[in-house]
Coordinates of C-alpha atoms in Angstrom, one line a residue:
Chain A
M19 CA 106.8 36.5 118.8
L20 CA 108.2 39.0 117.1
Y21 CA 106.9 38.3 113.9
L22 CA 103.7 38.2 115.2
W23 CA 104.1 41.8 116.4
A24 CA 105.4 43.0 113.5
S25 CA 102.8 41.3 110.9
R26 CA 99.8 43.0 113.9
L27 CA 101.9 46.5 113.5
L28 CA 101.5 46.0 109.6
L29 CA 98.1 45.0 109.6
I30 CA 96.9 48.0 111.9
A31 CA 98.7 50.3 110.0
G32 CA 97.8 49.1 106.5
S33 CA 94.3 49.7 107.8
L34 CA 94.6 53.0 109.5
L35 CA 96.0 54.1 105.7
I36 CA 92.9 52.8 103.7
I37 CA 91.2 54.0 106.2
A38 CA 92.6 57.3 105.8
G39 CA 92.8 57.2 102.1
T40 CA 89.2 57.0 101.7
I41 CA 87.7 59.2 103.7
Y42 CA 90.5 61.9 101.9
G43 CA 89.1 60.1 98.3
G44 CA 85.8 60.9 99.7
T45 CA 86.0 64.4 100.6
I46 CA 87.6 65.4 97.7
S47 CA 84.8 63.1 95.5
Y48 CA 82.2 65.1 97.4
M49 CA 84.2 68.6 97.2
M50 CA 84.2 68.5 93.4
W51 CA 80.7 66.8 93.3
R52 CA 79.8 70.0 95.4
E53 CA 81.7 72.7 93.2
S54 CA 80.5 71.3 90.3
V55 CA 76.6 71.9 91.6
S56 CA 77.2 74.4 93.3
P57 CA 80.2 76.6 93.7
S58 CA 81.7 77.9 97.0
T59 CA 83.2 80.9 95.0
S60 CA 79.7 82.2 93.7
Q61 CA 77.3 84.3 95.4
V62 CA 73.7 85.2 94.9
L63 CA 71.5 87.7 96.0
I64 CA 68.0 86.5 97.3
L65 CA 64.9 89.0 97.2
K66 CA 62.6 89.6 99.2
D67 CA 59.9 87.9 97.1
G68 CA 62.4 84.9 96.3
T69 CA 64.3 86.3 92.8
R70 CA 67.7 85.2 92.8
I71 CA 70.4 87.4 91.2
P72 CA 73.6 86.2 90.4
F73 CA 75.9 88.5 92.3
I74 CA 78.4 88.4 89.4
Q75 CA 79.8 91.5 87.9
P76 CA 80.6 92.4 84.4
T77 CA 84.3 91.3 83.6
R78 CA 85.4 94.1 81.5
P79 CA 86.5 98.0 81.8
A80 CA 83.5 100.2 81.7
E81 CA 84.7 101.7 77.9
Q82 CA 83.8 98.5 76.9
A83 CA 80.7 98.1 78.5
G84 CA 77.8 98.5 75.8
G85 CA 74.4 96.8 75.6
T86 CA 76.2 93.6 75.5
L87 CA 77.3 93.9 78.7
A88 CA 73.8 95.0 80.1
S89 CA 71.9 92.8 78.9
R90 CA 74.3 89.9 80.1
T91 CA 74.2 91.3 83.6
Q92 CA 70.4 92.2 83.9
P93 CA 68.6 90.4 86.6
T94 CA 66.2 87.7 85.2
S95 CA 63.1 90.0 86.9
P96 CA 62.9 93.4 87.4
R97 CA 64.0 94.6 90.7
N98 CA 62.3 95.7 93.1
G99 CA 62.4 99.5 93.6
P100 CA 63.7 99.8 97.6
S101 CA 61.1 100.4 100.6
T102 CA 62.0 104.0 101.6
L103 CA 61.2 106.0 104.7
N104 CA 60.7 108.9 101.8
N105 CA 63.0 111.3 103.6
P106 CA 62.9 114.4 101.0
E107 CA 66.2 115.1 102.1
T108 CA 68.2 112.3 101.0
T109 CA 66.2 112.0 97.8
A110 CA 67.3 113.6 94.9
P111 CA 65.9 116.0 93.1
G112 CA 63.3 115.4 90.3
D113 CA 62.5 111.8 92.2
N114 CA 59.3 110.8 92.2
P115 CA 58.6 111.0 96.0
G116 CA 55.9 108.7 95.4
R117 CA 57.8 106.2 93.7
A118 CA 60.7 104.1 95.5
P119 CA 64.3 105.2 93.9
S120 CA 66.1 102.8 92.6
H121 CA 69.1 102.3 90.5
E122 CA 67.6 102.3 87.4
G123 CA 68.8 105.2 85.3
N124 CA 71.6 105.2 87.5
T125 CA 73.8 102.6 85.2
G126 CA 76.5 104.9 84.6
E127 CA 76.4 103.0 80.9
G128 CA 78.4 104.6 78.2
I129 CA 80.6 106.6 80.6
T130 CA 84.5 106.4 79.5
S131 CA 86.8 104.8 82.2
P132 CA 90.1 105.9 83.0
S133 CA 91.4 102.1 84.0
S134 CA 91.2 99.0 82.8
A135 CA 92.8 97.9 85.2
Y136 CA 91.3 94.8 87.9
L137 CA 93.1 96.4 91.0
P138 CA 91.4 96.9 94.7
P139 CA 90.6 99.6 96.2
L140 CA 92.7 100.6 98.5
R141 CA 91.5 104.3 99.9
L142 CA 88.3 106.3 99.9
T143 CA 88.3 109.8 100.0
I144 CA 85.3 112.1 100.9
A145 CA 86.2 115.6 101.4
S146 CA 83.0 117.2 101.9
I147 CA 82.4 114.8 105.1
D148 CA 86.4 114.3 106.3
V149 CA 86.6 110.3 105.1
D150 CA 89.7 109.4 104.3
L151 CA 90.0 106.0 105.2
P152 CA 91.9 102.4 103.6
V153 CA 89.4 100.2 102.2
V154 CA 89.6 96.2 102.4
L155 CA 87.7 93.6 101.0
S156 CA 84.6 92.3 103.5
N157 CA 81.5 90.6 103.6
S158 CA 78.6 90.0 106.4
K159 CA 80.7 87.9 107.7
H160 CA 83.8 89.3 108.3
M161 CA 83.6 92.8 108.5
P162 CA 86.5 95.6 109.3
Q163 CA 86.8 96.0 113.2
F164 CA 88.9 99.1 112.5
K165 CA 88.5 102.5 111.2
G166 CA 88.5 101.0 107.8
V167 CA 85.7 100.8 104.5
G168 CA 84.4 97.5 103.6
W169 CA 84.5 96.4 100.0
L170 CA 82.0 93.7 99.4
M171 CA 83.0 90.6 98.1
G172 CA 82.3 89.7 94.7
S173 CA 81.2 94.0 94.1
S174 CA 83.0 95.0 91.2
Y175 CA 86.3 96.6 90.7
P176 CA 86.6 100.7 91.0
G177 CA 86.8 101.8 88.0
N178 CA 85.1 99.2 85.8
A179 CA 81.8 98.2 84.5
G180 CA 79.5 96.8 87.4
N181 CA 78.8 98.1 90.8
L182 CA 81.5 99.1 93.2
V183 CA 79.9 98.1 97.0
L184 CA 81.6 100.1 99.7
F185 CA 80.4 99.8 103.3
G186 CA 81.0 101.7 106.9
H187 CA 80.0 101.4 110.2
L188 CA 77.7 104.0 111.2
D189 CA 78.5 104.5 114.9
G190 CA 80.1 102.4 117.7
P191 CA 84.6 102.6 118.3
Y192 CA 84.8 101.7 114.3
A193 CA 82.4 104.2 113.2
T194 CA 83.0 105.7 109.6
F195 CA 80.3 106.9 107.9
S196 CA 78.7 108.8 110.9
R197 CA 78.4 111.8 108.2
L198 CA 77.3 110.0 104.9
R199 CA 74.0 111.3 105.2
E200 CA 75.4 114.7 104.7
L201 CA 76.4 113.7 101.1
A202 CA 74.3 115.4 98.5
P203 CA 74.0 114.8 94.4
G204 CA 76.7 116.3 92.7
D205 CA 78.8 115.7 95.7
E206 CA 82.3 113.6 94.7
F207 CA 84.3 111.2 96.5
S208 CA 87.3 109.4 95.0
V209 CA 88.6 106.1 95.3
T210 CA 92.1 105.3 95.3
T211 CA 93.7 101.8 93.1
E212 CA 97.5 101.1 93.0
S213 CA 97.8 103.1 89.8
A214 CA 94.7 105.4 89.8
D215 CA 92.4 107.9 91.8
L216 CA 89.3 107.6 90.5
R217 CA 86.4 109.9 91.0
Y218 CA 82.9 109.1 91.2
Q219 CA 79.9 111.6 91.9
V220 CA 76.4 110.9 93.7
T221 CA 73.6 110.8 91.7
R222 CA 70.8 110.2 94.7
L223 CA 70.7 108.9 98.3
F224 CA 67.5 107.4 100.2
D225 CA 66.6 105.0 102.8
T226 CA 65.8 101.6 101.9
L227 CA 65.1 98.3 104.2
R228 CA 67.7 96.3 105.7
D229 CA 66.8 92.9 103.8
D230 CA 67.0 95.2 100.5
V231 CA 69.5 93.6 98.7
A232 CA 68.7 94.8 95.6
V233 CA 70.9 97.7 95.9
L234 CA 73.8 95.1 95.5
S235 CA 72.8 94.0 92.2
P236 CA 75.5 94.3 88.9
T237 CA 75.1 97.2 86.6
S238 CA 76.3 97.2 83.3
G239 CA 78.1 100.4 84.1
A240 CA 80.5 101.9 86.3
T241 CA 78.7 102.7 89.3
A242 CA 79.5 103.1 93.4
T243 CA 76.7 102.1 96.3
L244 CA 77.8 103.5 99.4
I245 CA 75.9 101.8 102.5
T246 CA 75.6 102.2 106.2
C247 CA 72.9 101.5 108.8
S248 CA 70.2 103.8 109.2
G249 CA 66.6 103.9 110.9
Q250 CA 65.9 102.6 114.2
W251 CA 67.8 100.4 116.3
D252 CA 66.4 96.6 117.1
P253 CA 67.8 95.6 120.4
V254 CA 66.1 92.3 119.7
L255 CA 67.8 91.6 115.9
G256 CA 70.6 94.0 117.3
D257 CA 70.6 95.9 114.0
Y258 CA 69.1 98.7 112.5
S259 CA 66.0 98.6 110.6
H260 CA 67.3 100.5 107.6
R261 CA 70.0 101.3 105.5
L262 CA 71.2 104.4 103.7
I263 CA 72.3 104.0 100.2
V264 CA 74.2 106.4 98.1
V265 CA 74.9 106.2 94.3
A266 CA 77.2 107.3 92.8
V267 CA 78.5 107.0 88.9
L268 CA 82.1 107.0 87.4
E269 CA 83.2 110.3 86.1
P270 CA 84.1 110.6 82.7
K271 CA 87.2 112.4 80.9
Q272 CA 89.7 111.7 84.0
Chain B
M21 CA 100.4 77.6 119.8
N22 CA 104.0 78.2 117.4
R23 CA 102.2 75.3 115.1
V24 CA 99.2 76.6 115.0
K25 CA 100.4 80.4 113.7
R26 CA 102.7 78.6 111.4
I27 CA 100.1 76.4 110.0
A28 CA 97.9 79.5 109.7
S29 CA 100.9 82.2 107.9
F30 CA 101.4 79.0 105.5
I31 CA 97.8 78.8 104.4
T32 CA 97.3 82.4 104.1
L33 CA 100.8 81.9 101.8
G34 CA 99.3 79.1 100.2
M35 CA 96.4 81.4 99.5
L36 CA 98.8 84.1 98.0
A37 CA 99.9 81.7 95.8
L38 CA 97.4 80.3 94.0
S39 CA 97.6 83.3 91.9
L40 CA 100.7 81.8 90.5
A41 CA 99.3 78.4 89.4
P42 CA 98.7 77.1 86.0
T43 CA 97.8 74.5 83.9
G44 CA 97.8 73.4 81.0
V45 CA 99.6 75.2 78.1
Q46 CA 103.8 75.1 78.8
A47 CA 105.8 77.8 79.0
Q48 CA 105.2 79.4 75.2
Q49 CA 105.1 83.2 76.2
A50 CA 107.8 85.6 75.5
A51 CA 108.9 87.7 78.1
R52 CA 105.8 90.3 79.2
S53 CA 104.4 90.7 82.1
E54 CA 100.6 90.9 83.6
T55 CA 98.6 91.5 86.9
V56 CA 97.0 89.3 88.3
T57 CA 94.2 90.1 90.8
V58 CA 92.8 87.6 93.6
Q59 CA 90.1 88.0 95.7
V60 CA 90.9 85.7 99.0
D61 CA 87.9 84.5 101.7
V62 CA 89.2 82.1 104.1
R63 CA 88.5 80.5 107.2
T64 CA 91.5 78.2 108.1
P65 CA 91.2 74.8 110.2
V66 CA 92.5 76.8 113.5
G67 CA 89.8 79.8 112.6
T68 CA 91.5 82.7 111.2
Q69 CA 89.6 84.1 109.0
I70 CA 91.5 85.5 106.7
T71 CA 89.8 88.3 103.7
G72 CA 91.6 90.0 101.3
T73 CA 93.0 91.0 98.0
I74 CA 96.4 89.6 96.5
V75 CA 97.9 91.6 93.3
A76 CA 100.3 89.6 91.7
Q77 CA 102.6 91.2 89.4
R78 CA 104.0 88.3 86.9
T79 CA 106.8 88.6 84.9
C80 CA 106.6 85.6 81.7
S81 CA 109.3 84.4 79.8
D82 CA 110.4 81.1 77.9
S83 CA 112.5 80.3 80.4
G84 CA 109.0 78.1 81.7
T85 CA 110.0 80.0 84.9
T86 CA 107.5 82.9 86.2
L87 CA 108.8 85.8 88.5
T88 CA 106.3 87.5 90.5
D89 CA 105.6 90.1 93.3
L90 CA 103.0 89.7 95.4
S91 CA 101.3 92.3 97.7
F92 CA 98.0 90.8 99.9
T93 CA 95.6 93.9 101.4
G94 CA 93.4 92.3 103.6
M95 CA 91.6 91.7 106.8
V96 CA 93.3 88.9 109.5
N97 CA 90.2 88.1 112.0
G98 CA 88.8 91.9 111.4
K99 CA 92.2 93.5 111.5
P100 CA 94.3 95.1 108.5
A101 CA 97.0 93.0 107.6
S102 CA 99.3 93.3 104.8
A103 CA 102.0 91.8 102.6
S104 CA 104.5 91.0 100.1
A105 CA 106.8 89.0 99.0
T106 CA 108.9 87.7 95.3
G107 CA 108.6 84.4 94.2
T108 CA 108.9 82.1 91.2
E109 CA 106.9 79.6 89.7
T110 CA 107.4 76.7 87.5
W111 CA 105.2 73.7 85.7
S112 CA 105.2 70.6 84.1
G113 CA 102.3 69.2 82.4
N114 CA 98.8 70.0 82.6
S115 CA 97.1 71.7 86.0
A116 CA 99.8 71.0 88.0
A117 CA 102.1 74.0 89.1
E118 CA 105.7 74.6 92.0
F119 CA 105.7 78.1 93.5
N120 CA 108.5 79.0 95.7
L121 CA 108.4 81.9 98.2
G122 CA 111.7 84.0 97.3
S123 CA 111.8 86.2 100.1
V124 CA 108.7 88.0 102.2
T125 CA 109.6 91.8 102.0
A126 CA 107.1 93.1 104.2
W127 CA 105.0 91.2 106.6
N128 CA 102.5 93.2 108.6
I129 CA 100.5 90.0 109.2
P130 CA 99.4 88.6 113.1
L131 CA 100.8 85.6 111.8
T132 CA 104.4 83.7 112.2
K133 CA 106.2 85.1 109.0
P134 CA 107.3 82.0 107.1
T135 CA 110.8 82.1 105.9
T136 CA 110.7 79.8 103.1
L137 CA 107.6 78.1 101.0
K138 CA 107.3 75.4 98.9
L139 CA 103.8 74.6 97.2
N140 CA 102.4 72.1 95.0
I141 CA 99.3 73.5 93.3
V142 CA 97.5 70.9 91.3
Q143 CA 93.4 71.7 89.9
T144 CA 91.2 68.1 90.7
G145 CA 88.7 69.5 89.1
P146 CA 86.3 72.2 87.7
G147 CA 86.2 74.8 90.8
L148 CA 88.7 73.0 92.8
I149 CA 92.3 73.1 93.6
S150 CA 94.6 71.1 95.6
V151 CA 97.2 72.9 97.5
N152 CA 99.6 70.7 99.1
G153 CA 96.7 68.4 99.6
V154 CA 94.3 70.7 101.0
P155 CA 91.1 71.4 98.7
V156 CA 90.4 75.0 97.5
A157 CA 87.4 76.4 95.7
I158 CA 88.3 78.6 92.6
D159 CA 86.2 80.1 89.8
G160 CA 86.5 78.4 86.7
D161 CA 89.6 76.7 86.1
L162 CA 93.5 78.0 86.9
M163 CA 95.3 79.4 84.0
A164 CA 99.0 79.4 82.6
P165 CA 100.6 83.0 83.5
C166 CA 100.3 85.6 81.0
S167 CA 97.5 83.2 78.8
G168 CA 94.9 86.1 79.7
K169 CA 93.3 85.2 82.7
T170 CA 94.0 88.0 85.5
L171 CA 90.6 87.7 88.0
Y172 CA 90.5 84.8 90.3
T173 CA 88.2 84.0 93.6
V174 CA 89.5 81.7 95.8
T175 CA 87.4 80.5 99.4
N176 CA 86.9 77.3 101.4
A177 CA 86.1 74.5 99.4
G178 CA 82.3 72.6 99.8
Q179 CA 80.6 75.2 101.4
S180 CA 78.2 75.8 98.4
T181 CA 76.8 79.2 97.1
G182 CA 76.9 82.1 99.3
Q183 CA 73.6 83.5 99.6
I184 CA 73.3 87.2 100.6
V185 CA 69.6 88.0 102.1
L186 CA 70.8 91.3 104.4
L187 CA 72.9 94.1 103.4
P188 CA 76.0 94.7 105.6
K189 CA 75.3 95.3 109.1
T190 CA 77.1 98.8 109.9
G191 CA 76.1 99.7 113.1
V192 CA 76.3 98.8 116.6
G193 CA 73.5 101.0 118.1
S194 CA 73.3 102.6 121.3
I195 CA 75.0 101.0 124.3
W196 CA 71.7 102.5 126.5
A197 CA 69.4 100.5 123.9
N198 CA 71.3 97.0 124.4
P199 CA 69.1 94.5 126.8
L200 CA 72.3 92.8 128.2
F201 CA 73.4 96.7 129.6
I202 CA 70.3 97.3 130.7
V203 CA 70.4 94.0 132.9
T204 CA 73.6 94.4 133.9
L205 CA 73.0 97.8 134.9
L206 CA 70.0 96.8 137.1
V207 CA 71.7 93.7 138.6
V208 CA 75.2 94.5 139.3
P209 CA 74.3 97.5 141.5
G210 CA 71.5 95.2 143.3
T211 CA 73.8 92.3 143.5
L212 CA 76.2 95.1 145.0
M213 CA 73.5 96.7 147.5
I214 CA 71.8 93.5 148.9
L215 CA 75.8 92.7 149.9
L216 CA 76.3 96.1 151.1
S217 CA 72.8 96.0 153.4
G218 CA 74.5 92.3 154.6
L219 CA 77.5 94.6 155.6
V220 CA 75.8 97.0 157.2
R221 CA 73.0 94.9 159.6
K222 CA 76.9 92.7 160.4
A223 CA 78.3 96.2 161.3
G224 CA 75.4 97.0 163.4
E225 CA 75.2 94.0 164.9
R226 CA 78.2 94.8 166.0
R227 CA 77.9 97.7 167.4
V228 CA 74.6 96.8 169.5
T229 CA 76.9 93.7 171.2
A230 CA 79.7 96.3 171.8
S231 CA 77.2 98.5 173.5
D232 CA 75.6 95.8 175.4
S233 CA 79.3 95.1 176.4
A234 CA 80.2 97.9 177.5
T235 CA 76.6 98.6 178.9
R236 CA 76.9 95.3 181.5

């Protein structure tokens, strides 16, 4: 009788082990296949016209960002100019009011970077609007729920080639960028890392639609894009209709 | 609950340790250092969302053991979190590493602070590693310490390429524009008024009854 039970137990235990092994092996195989086809760590910008722009920044310091990098990071199709509210107050002098502003021409190409290290931003300081806040890695699914600035995952590292994207809340308990609209071309702000204090100069401000993800596009030079909400609050969508975009370039000779 | 927290902190430190995992090359380096940065965005099985950056200061040596100072800055479930620790890593063969956490020097994370930790990290395929048997996605392949690669991205495996179709939502709107608030503003006082009307009616009836009794 004892042997019979022992035999049954072994049979059940063996079967369970085989089932567990098969499930685990199957899961790993599926993930290996999935990662080879479409890696989980990669991101892609999908524009309104369906254009897909890989969200990959140049992996070289700005001082090395030349024509090669520019061609490497150029989108496969021309970027759409962002739809704007045509707010003359937020448009840089010299911009054609009839033409939607874009990042074109603000790539910061050729600017010398003071830092070649890939260190994350720790703090954002915009003295003119009393912003001095911590910066943390973030994305649309995981936003700061405290008085902090989000650093978009996949965007550039401070002081390096590419588009450094920082965003903050316009209103609510975690409002950080409520006065962002007060910035003007020529204003400066600094992004602090563990080893450097990097200064950026604002080149333009504009409003764009909330789905205009082209503003996140990688750039060949060292640029920064600050984002907060603007426009009208849509209670149905639970979101603002527009975003205020502030484009800046890394200052040379730091 | 403690067990859940322990698992979550284990995974957090697992992510920390990913920056240390080497592959392929046996320790041939002279003593030198490098800074490795890892962007981490993972959701643990218990639902804890961890997003942040790990900076690892590695000191490589010919002995085959790499000393590393780790620091994490980011968020756990939207709240700020930071930690720092020291550890060592050793490896043998290709794509396999063992990480030992020596000490945690700072811990500002709402999860149980681990005292010791040992992790086995193996590259199981392109863009995929295993941390103590748990599959984790990584951009490309792991590289041995001080062999050149200093940037990594780590996420949950098997979720496919992330699609960005909207800019980050950075506003909560006015509470007066919130339909739920407006409904609450109408329904709650309305309900209270109905209840109050019943009380008032009953009070009136009681008064009439008392008045009648007094008349008789």
